[in-house]
Short mmCIF file of C-alpha atoms and ligand atoms in Angstrom, two decimals:
data_model
loop_
_atom_site.label_atom_id
_atom_site.label_comp_id
_atom_site.label_asym_id
_atom_site.label_seq_id
_atom_site.Cartn_x
_atom_site.Cartn_y
_atom_site.Cartn_z
CA UNK G 9 128.89 104.20 98.69
CA UNK G 10 130.59 105.04 95.47
CA UNK G 11 134.29 103.53 95.82
CA UNK G 12 133.20 100.83 93.29
CA UNK G 13 130.78 101.83 91.58
CA UNK G 14 130.42 101.48 87.91
CA UNK G 15 128.67 104.94 85.91
CA UNK G 16 128.57 106.03 82.56
CA UNK G 17 128.51 109.70 82.09
CA UNK G 18 126.68 110.98 79.16
CA UNK G 19 127.87 114.45 77.49
CA UNK G 20 126.00 115.99 74.96
CA UNK G 21 126.81 119.17 73.24
CA UNK G 22 126.00 122.17 75.63
CA UNK G 23 128.28 125.08 76.80
CA UNK G 24 127.76 123.32 80.79
CA UNK G 25 130.33 120.35 78.95
CA UNK G 26 132.22 122.07 80.87
CA UNK G 27 131.07 121.33 83.82
CA UNK G 28 130.85 117.47 83.26
CA UNK G 29 135.24 117.81 82.78
CA UNK G 30 135.02 118.58 86.70
CA UNK G 31 132.34 116.37 87.28
CA UNK G 32 133.44 113.34 85.97
CA UNK G 33 137.15 114.03 88.15
CA UNK G 34 135.21 114.03 91.68
CA UNK G 35 133.11 111.13 90.60
CA UNK G 36 136.69 109.82 89.41
CA UNK G 37 138.12 110.42 93.37
CA UNK G 38 135.59 109.59 94.62
CA UNK G 39 136.51 105.95 93.86
CA UNK G 40 133.96 105.22 90.85
CA UNK G 41 135.21 103.64 87.64
CA UNK G 42 132.85 106.16 85.57
CA UNK G 43 133.40 106.18 81.51
CA UNK G 44 132.29 108.79 79.72
CA UNK G 45 129.84 108.54 75.80
CA UNK G 46 130.01 112.26 73.93
CA UNK G 47 128.23 113.54 71.49
CA UNK G 48 129.60 114.24 67.85
CA UNK G 49 128.79 118.22 69.71
CA UNK G 50 129.30 117.79 72.71
CA UNK G 51 133.51 117.72 71.32
CA UNK G 52 132.65 121.68 69.36
CA UNK G 53 132.69 121.98 73.38
CA UNK G 54 135.07 119.33 75.31
CA UNK G 55 137.78 116.75 73.58
CA UNK G 56 137.30 113.31 73.90
CA UNK G 57 141.16 114.11 75.64
CA UNK G 58 140.10 116.17 79.35
CA UNK G 59 137.46 112.92 79.86
CA UNK G 60 139.87 110.16 79.11
CA UNK G 61 142.59 112.07 80.89
CA UNK G 62 139.92 112.68 83.79
CA UNK G 63 138.49 109.40 83.43
CA UNK G 64 141.61 107.75 82.45
CA UNK G 65 139.31 105.02 80.68
CA UNK G 66 139.05 105.84 77.15
CA UNK G 67 136.01 108.14 75.52
CA UNK G 68 132.97 106.47 73.85
CA UNK G 69 132.35 109.09 71.20
CA UNK G 70 131.42 106.37 67.82
CA UNK G 71 128.23 103.56 68.06
CA UNK G 72 130.66 101.48 64.28
CA UNK G 73 134.69 101.82 66.75
CA UNK G 74 134.88 97.94 68.16
CA UNK G 75 137.76 97.25 69.13
CA UNK G 76 137.18 94.13 71.34
CA UNK G 77 135.72 91.79 68.45
CA UNK G 78 134.04 89.73 71.35
CA UNK G 79 131.86 92.21 72.52
CA UNK G 80 130.09 95.29 70.73
CA UNK G 81 130.58 98.50 72.96
CA UNK G 82 127.73 99.60 73.46
CA UNK G 83 126.39 96.37 74.43
CA UNK G 84 129.45 95.65 76.56
CA UNK G 85 129.07 99.30 78.71
CA UNK G 86 125.47 99.22 78.69
CA UNK G 87 125.67 96.37 81.05
CA UNK G 88 128.49 97.26 82.65
CA UNK G 89 126.58 100.55 84.19
CA UNK G 90 125.14 100.49 87.72
CA UNK G 91 123.02 103.39 86.76
CA UNK G 92 123.94 106.72 83.91
CA UNK G 93 123.91 109.92 84.51
CA UNK G 94 124.00 112.47 81.39
CA UNK G 95 125.27 115.90 81.77
CA UNK G 96 123.79 118.67 79.96
CA UNK G 97 121.44 116.57 78.54
CA UNK G 98 120.40 118.93 74.84
CA UNK G 99 116.65 118.80 73.71
CA UNK G 100 117.73 117.29 71.16
CA UNK G 101 119.08 114.00 73.09
CA UNK G 102 115.84 114.08 75.34
CA UNK G 103 113.74 113.82 72.12
CA UNK G 104 114.78 111.33 70.06
CA UNK G 105 115.21 109.50 74.46
CA UNK G 106 111.76 110.63 74.39
CA UNK G 107 111.31 109.05 71.34
CA UNK G 108 112.76 106.16 70.94
CA UNK G 109 115.74 106.86 68.62
CA UNK G 110 119.09 105.65 68.68
CA UNK G 111 121.54 107.05 65.75
CA UNK G 112 124.62 107.22 67.70
CA UNK G 113 126.62 105.72 70.82
CA UNK G 114 125.02 107.82 73.67
CA UNK G 115 121.68 106.66 72.25
CA UNK G 116 121.87 103.37 71.57
CA UNK G 117 123.60 102.60 75.08
CA UNK G 118 121.13 104.31 76.29
CA UNK G 119 118.60 102.28 75.26
CA UNK G 120 120.06 99.28 76.11
CA UNK G 121 120.87 99.92 79.26
CA UNK G 122 119.17 98.38 81.98
CA UNK G 123 120.96 100.21 84.96
CA UNK G 124 118.67 104.04 85.74
CA UNK G 125 119.35 106.82 83.91
CA UNK G 126 119.14 110.40 84.54
CA UNK G 127 119.03 113.28 83.14
CA UNK G 128 120.11 117.16 83.34
CA UNK G 129 118.72 119.52 80.61
CA UNK G 130 120.97 122.67 80.99
CA UNK G 131 119.74 125.09 77.70
CA UNK G 132 118.59 128.03 78.17
CA UNK G 133 114.98 128.73 79.28
CA UNK G 134 112.47 129.88 76.37
CA UNK G 135 114.10 126.50 75.06
CA UNK G 136 113.99 124.17 78.38
CA UNK G 137 109.95 126.17 78.70
CA UNK G 138 109.18 125.62 74.82
CA UNK G 139 105.46 122.90 74.74
CA UNK G 140 107.52 120.91 72.36
CA UNK G 141 110.37 119.86 75.60
CA UNK G 142 108.28 119.95 78.46
CA UNK G 143 105.90 117.07 76.02
CA UNK G 144 109.19 115.07 76.26
CA UNK G 145 110.78 116.18 79.88
CA UNK G 146 107.08 115.00 80.64
CA UNK G 147 106.37 111.25 78.64
CA UNK G 148 110.07 110.50 79.85
CA UNK G 149 109.77 111.04 83.05
CA UNK G 150 106.78 108.76 82.53
CA UNK G 151 109.38 106.18 81.08
CA UNK G 152 111.29 106.43 83.91
CA UNK G 153 114.41 108.46 83.24
CA UNK G 154 114.96 110.50 86.27
CA UNK G 155 115.09 114.16 85.04
CA UNK G 156 117.31 116.39 87.49
CA UNK G 157 115.74 119.51 86.85
CA UNK G 158 118.05 122.77 86.24
CA UNK G 159 118.41 125.46 88.67
CA UNK G 160 117.71 128.98 88.35
CA UNK G 161 120.01 131.13 87.55
CA UNK G 162 122.74 133.65 84.63
CA UNK G 163 122.10 131.39 81.90
CA UNK G 164 125.15 131.62 78.82
CA UNK G 165 122.85 132.96 76.24
CA UNK G 166 122.62 135.97 78.85
CA UNK G 167 118.83 135.55 79.76
CA UNK G 168 118.69 134.34 83.72
CA UNK G 169 115.93 131.75 83.90
CA UNK G 170 115.80 127.76 85.30
CA UNK G 171 117.78 126.40 82.33
CA UNK G 172 121.67 126.09 84.06
CA UNK G 173 122.21 122.67 84.50
CA UNK G 174 122.01 121.08 88.64
CA UNK G 175 126.73 122.04 89.72
CA UNK G 176 128.64 119.03 89.22
CA UNK G 177 128.98 119.10 93.29
CA UNK G 178 125.26 118.13 93.76
CA UNK G 179 125.35 115.75 91.14
CA UNK G 180 127.36 114.32 93.01
CA UNK G 181 125.83 113.74 95.61
CA UNK G 182 122.48 112.76 94.28
CA UNK G 183 124.76 109.43 92.43
CA UNK G 184 125.81 108.73 96.30
CA UNK G 185 122.00 108.95 97.92
CA UNK G 186 121.47 106.73 95.10
CA UNK G 187 123.08 104.01 96.68
CA UNK G 188 123.20 105.02 99.87
CA UNK G 189 119.78 104.69 99.06
CA UNK G 190 119.04 100.89 99.06
CA UNK G 191 120.38 100.46 102.51
CA UNK G 192 117.74 102.72 103.45
CA UNK G 193 114.18 100.90 106.51
CA UNK G 194 112.45 100.95 103.09
CA UNK G 195 114.65 99.06 101.34
CA UNK G 196 112.46 97.15 98.34
CA UNK G 197 109.98 97.34 98.99
CA UNK G 198 107.20 98.68 96.78
CA UNK G 199 105.75 102.13 97.91
CA UNK G 200 102.83 103.79 95.90
CA UNK G 201 102.25 107.17 96.38
CA UNK G 202 99.25 109.76 95.24
CA UNK G 203 99.61 113.32 95.18
CA UNK G 204 97.63 116.71 93.74
CA UNK G 205 94.28 117.47 93.21
CA UNK G 206 91.85 115.38 90.33
CA UNK G 207 90.01 117.49 87.93
CA UNK G 208 86.63 116.22 86.97
CA UNK G 209 85.95 117.43 82.82
CA UNK G 210 82.42 119.18 82.89
CA UNK G 211 83.27 120.05 79.01
CA UNK G 212 86.71 121.65 77.47
CA UNK G 213 87.30 124.65 79.58
CA UNK G 214 85.25 123.81 82.38
CA UNK G 215 86.29 121.58 84.93
CA UNK G 216 85.60 120.43 89.53
CA UNK G 217 89.18 120.37 91.25
CA UNK G 218 90.22 121.27 95.08
CA UNK G 219 93.20 123.15 96.28
CA UNK G 220 95.64 120.43 96.68
CA UNK G 221 99.32 121.23 95.46
CA UNK G 222 100.52 118.35 95.09
CA UNK G 223 103.65 119.31 97.68
CA UNK G 224 101.97 116.58 100.77
CA UNK G 225 102.46 114.21 98.94
CA UNK G 226 105.73 115.30 96.54
CA UNK G 227 107.51 114.91 100.18
CA UNK G 228 105.88 111.89 101.15
CA UNK G 229 107.66 109.92 97.94
CA UNK G 230 110.52 112.23 98.75
CA UNK G 231 111.11 110.32 102.54
CA UNK G 232 110.06 106.87 100.80
CA UNK G 233 112.74 107.60 98.33
CA UNK G 234 115.29 108.30 100.80
CA UNK G 235 113.98 105.20 102.47
CA UNK G 236 116.03 102.68 99.88
CA UNK G 237 112.47 102.31 98.75
CA UNK G 238 110.42 102.40 94.75
CA UNK G 239 108.39 105.31 95.10
CA UNK G 240 105.71 104.44 91.77
CA UNK G 241 103.82 107.98 92.48
CA UNK G 242 100.98 108.39 90.92
CA UNK G 243 99.72 112.15 90.35
CA UNK G 244 97.12 114.60 89.45
CA UNK G 245 97.94 118.35 87.62
CA UNK G 246 100.28 120.32 89.74
CA UNK G 247 103.39 123.06 88.17
CA UNK G 248 105.80 121.54 91.47
CA UNK G 249 108.07 118.49 90.04
CA UNK G 250 108.46 115.86 91.14
CA UNK G 251 111.46 114.22 93.21
CA UNK G 252 114.25 112.72 91.23
CA UNK G 253 114.03 109.11 91.67
CA UNK G 254 111.02 107.92 91.62
CA UNK G 255 108.52 106.77 88.73
CA UNK G 256 105.68 109.02 88.05
CA UNK G 257 102.66 108.37 86.27
CA UNK G 258 100.47 112.03 85.61
CA UNK G 259 97.25 111.78 86.00
CA UNK G 260 93.51 113.77 85.11
CA UNK G 261 90.61 112.17 86.59
CA UNK G 262 89.71 110.70 89.03
CA UNK G 263 88.53 107.17 87.00
CA UNK G 264 92.72 107.51 85.98
CA UNK G 265 93.18 108.35 88.96
CA UNK G 266 91.50 104.86 90.62
CA UNK G 267 93.23 102.65 87.31
CA UNK G 268 96.66 103.86 88.05
CA UNK G 269 96.05 103.29 91.11
CA UNK G 270 94.77 99.50 91.26
CA UNK G 271 97.45 98.79 88.25
CA UNK G 272 100.31 98.82 90.77
CA UNK G 273 97.89 97.74 93.57
CA UNK G 274 99.50 93.24 93.41
CA UNK G 275 102.86 94.70 92.84
CA UNK G 276 103.12 97.48 95.87
CA UNK G 277 103.90 96.43 99.86
CA UNK G 278 102.82 99.76 100.76
CA UNK G 279 100.32 102.07 99.63
CA UNK G 280 99.95 105.95 100.81
CA UNK G 281 97.17 108.43 99.62
CA UNK G 282 97.05 111.63 100.06
CA UNK G 283 96.16 112.43 96.60
CA UNK G 284 92.46 114.53 97.05
CA UNK G 285 90.36 113.05 94.69
CA UNK G 286 86.96 114.18 93.77
CA UNK G 287 84.10 112.20 95.02
CA UNK G 288 81.81 113.80 92.98
CA UNK G 289 82.30 114.74 88.76
CA UNK G 290 79.60 115.72 86.34
CA UNK G 291 77.41 112.66 85.49
CA UNK G 292 77.65 114.44 81.26
CA UNK G 293 79.82 116.15 79.97
CA UNK G 294 79.99 118.14 76.99
CA UNK G 295 82.90 117.85 73.40
CA UNK G 296 82.17 121.19 72.92
CA UNK G 297 82.00 123.78 74.60
CA UNK G 298 78.32 125.00 76.52
CA UNK G 299 77.29 127.54 75.30
CA UNK G 300 76.31 130.42 78.04
CA UNK G 301 72.32 130.39 78.68
CA UNK G 302 69.84 132.70 79.97
CA UNK G 303 68.98 131.59 83.02
CA UNK G 304 70.85 128.65 86.67
CA UNK G 305 73.00 126.01 84.78
CA UNK G 306 72.61 123.11 87.63
CA UNK G 307 74.70 120.41 86.68
CA UNK G 308 74.20 116.97 87.85
CA UNK G 309 76.79 114.74 90.15
CA UNK G 310 77.13 111.32 90.33
CA UNK G 311 79.73 109.65 93.04
CA UNK G 312 83.03 108.76 91.83
CA UNK G 313 85.04 105.26 92.81
CA UNK G 314 86.24 105.13 95.90
CA UNK G 315 89.19 104.63 95.23
CA UNK G 316 91.33 103.51 98.67
CA UNK G 317 88.49 101.95 99.97
CA UNK G 318 88.11 99.33 97.26
CA UNK G 319 91.73 99.26 97.34
CA UNK G 320 90.69 97.72 101.69
CA UNK G 321 88.29 95.26 100.14
CA UNK G 322 90.83 93.83 97.83
CA UNK G 323 93.79 93.73 100.50
CA UNK G 324 96.12 91.29 100.63
CA UNK G 325 99.21 92.33 102.86
CA UNK G 326 99.67 95.83 101.16
CA UNK G 327 100.13 98.36 104.02
CA UNK G 328 97.43 101.15 102.70
CA UNK G 329 97.96 104.41 104.67
CA UNK G 330 94.86 107.06 103.94
CA UNK G 331 94.84 110.89 104.83
CA UNK G 332 91.97 112.16 105.48
CA UNK G 333 91.16 116.10 105.25
CA UNK G 334 88.39 117.43 107.97
CA UNK G 335 87.24 120.36 108.91
CA UNK G 336 85.89 119.15 112.51
CA UNK G 337 86.01 116.14 114.33
CA UNK G 338 89.28 115.54 112.79
CA UNK G 339 89.98 112.64 115.08
CA UNK G 340 86.85 111.02 114.86
CA UNK G 341 86.06 111.03 111.02
CA UNK G 342 89.74 109.78 110.93
CA UNK G 343 89.29 106.79 113.23
CA UNK G 344 85.61 106.35 110.95
CA UNK G 345 87.85 106.40 107.93
CA UNK G 346 90.86 104.30 109.05
CA UNK G 347 88.06 101.76 109.72
CA UNK G 348 85.34 101.71 107.24
CA UNK G 349 88.62 101.31 104.69
CA UNK G 350 90.11 99.21 106.21
CA UNK G 351 93.59 100.93 106.18
CA UNK G 352 96.41 100.17 108.35
CA UNK G 353 97.46 103.98 109.64
CA UNK G 354 95.79 107.00 109.07
CA UNK G 355 97.11 111.07 108.80
CA UNK G 356 94.88 113.14 109.54
CA UNK G 357 95.11 116.99 108.41
CA UNK G 358 92.37 120.18 109.63
CA UNK G 359 92.72 122.03 106.57
CA UNK G 360 90.62 124.89 108.59
CA UNK G 361 93.84 125.61 110.47
CA UNK G 362 96.74 127.99 109.91
CA UNK G 363 99.48 126.15 108.47
CA UNK G 364 98.29 122.49 107.68
CA UNK G 365 96.31 121.15 105.19
CA UNK G 366 96.39 122.49 101.59
CA UNK G 367 99.11 124.81 99.60
CA UNK G 368 101.34 125.81 102.51
CA UNK G 369 104.57 124.38 103.06
CA UNK G 370 103.36 123.20 106.59
CA UNK G 371 101.39 121.25 107.86
CA UNK G 372 99.62 119.40 111.38
CA UNK G 373 98.61 116.37 110.97
CA UNK G 374 98.23 113.89 113.72
CA UNK G 375 98.70 110.09 112.67
CA UNK G 376 96.78 106.90 114.37
CA UNK G 377 97.18 103.51 113.15
CA UNK G 378 95.20 100.26 113.11
CA UNK G 379 96.43 98.86 117.08
CA UNK G 380 95.74 102.48 118.68
CA UNK G 381 98.51 104.79 118.93
CA UNK G 382 97.40 107.98 118.18
CA UNK G 383 100.68 110.64 117.27
CA UNK G 384 100.06 114.57 117.28
CA UNK G 385 102.87 116.84 115.33
CA UNK G 386 103.22 119.85 115.74
CA UNK G 387 103.70 122.06 112.66
CA UNK G 388 106.13 121.04 110.29
CA UNK G 389 107.70 121.42 106.74
CA UNK G 390 105.56 119.13 104.65
CA UNK G 391 108.97 117.44 104.28
CA UNK G 392 109.23 116.35 107.63
CA UNK G 393 105.71 115.95 108.46
CA UNK G 394 106.73 112.85 105.84
CA UNK G 395 109.29 111.65 106.94
CA UNK G 396 107.38 111.34 110.54
CA UNK G 397 104.60 109.48 108.24
CA UNK G 398 107.03 107.12 106.60
CA UNK G 399 109.39 106.86 110.67
CA UNK G 400 105.73 105.84 111.69
CA UNK G 401 105.08 103.32 109.11
CA UNK G 402 108.46 101.68 109.85
CA UNK G 403 107.87 101.30 113.45
CA UNK G 404 103.98 100.33 112.73
CA UNK G 405 105.49 97.45 110.44
CA UNK G 406 108.42 96.19 112.74
CA UNK G 407 105.99 96.00 115.92
CA UNK G 408 104.00 94.06 113.56
CA UNK G 409 106.70 92.27 112.09
CA UNK G 410 106.22 93.21 108.55
CA UNK G 411 109.96 94.45 107.49
O1 PMT I 10 98.85 119.26 98.09
P1 PMT I 10 98.77 119.36 99.14
O2 PMT I 10 98.91 120.87 99.17
O3 PMT I 10 100.30 120.00 99.83
O4 PMT I 10 97.79 119.73 100.37
C1 PMT I 10 97.80 118.45 101.04
C2 PMT I 10 96.39 117.52 101.63
C3 PMT I 10 94.91 118.63 102.20
C4 PMT I 10 95.69 117.53 99.88
C5 PMT I 10 96.72 116.01 102.37
O5 PMT I 10 97.15 116.07 103.68
C6 PMT I 10 96.00 115.64 102.47
O6 PMT I 10 94.83 115.57 103.42
N1 PMT I 10 95.03 114.70 101.24
C7 PMT I 10 93.80 113.43 101.48
C8 PMT I 10 92.79 114.67 100.81
C9 PMT I 10 91.16 114.05 101.12
O7 PMT I 10 90.88 113.92 99.81
O8 PMT I 10 90.77 113.07 102.21
P2 PMT I 10 88.90 112.74 102.54
O9 PMT I 10 88.69 112.85 103.62
O10 PMT I 10 88.72 113.24 101.55
O11 PMT I 10 89.27 110.67 101.46
C10 PMT I 10 90.23 110.16 102.47
C11 PMT I 10 91.17 109.26 101.78
O12 PMT I 10 90.84 108.68 100.90
C12 PMT I 10 92.10 110.95 101.11
O13 PMT I 10 93.53 109.36 101.31
C13 PMT I 10 92.12 109.86 99.87
O14 PMT I 10 92.79 109.47 99.08
C14 PMT I 10 91.30 108.84 99.58
N2 PMT I 10 90.32 108.97 98.87
C15 PMT I 10 89.48 109.54 98.78
C16 PMT I 10 88.02 109.60 97.69
C17 PMT I 10 87.80 108.64 96.79
N3 PMT I 10 86.90 109.06 95.47
N4 PMT I 10 89.49 108.13 97.06
C18 PMT I 10 89.74 107.74 97.51
O15 PMT I 10 91.38 106.72 97.27
#
């Protein structure tokens, strides 16, 4: 699938730049047209001649070198690309991109392109964990950049940890996947997925939340992306990395999740609500930490808005998929939610059953549809369960001539 595709490979100044040379060779052997852009510091590690020889194309390293007067080089190459991969990506380039700085050939091209951009960070583990770097990673994810998480392993600086750039074979596979995706059964469909818990603030140190880890929702996002969908993943606070190739929208409270979900609702073909949204929030919140006092403390709670129910009431042509986390009468309660929230499908899980529900890597799901089909699945890894959910949505849409 990569054959004939136009790929910009951006190379920044890090020791992993040597891997970019191997990647260039692999991409060219797979039939891709590769143009390499080097930053000034990357040339301290590998020479432009290496990339020129491997890509059989001139290497771009200076915004002000304009050999063809009929074109502006960084705009021309930005428009030419089907996809851009920056590998390795340094903390410096991420900081520039997160703030919109464009002061060399790579950053001007990245600002000018409308092609999807993948960033493969590589750096010392402590640099990667630094609050400013993580803040930029979050901003870039929200801006639509795809971050390919570094992998654990030995780092050139002598440390061991997360910070190694993904291997050239894995980056090649990712780009192959990027182009294969476009042929999936949900090609051209926009799927909005909610995942994780919400946090309902009491004061600057306390909040109400639940046990959702986000694993189920993130797996559904990955499965939808693998079927070629444009995925918008609205996520409450989690400690896991979102899948690559999806647009991530971070939220904290049920109110923020409501606002984000309704913002994207009208462009969605499918909505899958796997998030565990708080049903109640504290009626009163405090700007300062509430000091402990003798005796009990009662907190009055008020209802949050039911996002899924609101979507059901405002449904246009969207396929609406809800989850039901139940601890008893699972099927009965799930069916009630299916009808009262005007859903097309509901995924029920019994959160008291071993191997199902919150936090773990597996789930046991039953999928019930509006046209009264019911499928009970055995214990499955959340990724496999997610694939079943997406397949059942596709079958439902095919039955109703919606695909
Ligand atoms: O994240 P994990 O650790 O992997 O755990 C997965 C999971 C248990 C969270 C997931 O499988 C699951 O069951 N998600 C739904 C949890 C839930 O809130 O269920 P519910 O039965 O309370 O809500 C029913 C539906 O209404 C859900 O789709 C929920 O997203 C939605 N809802 C609920 C309340 C609210 N205010 N707005 C909503 O949209």
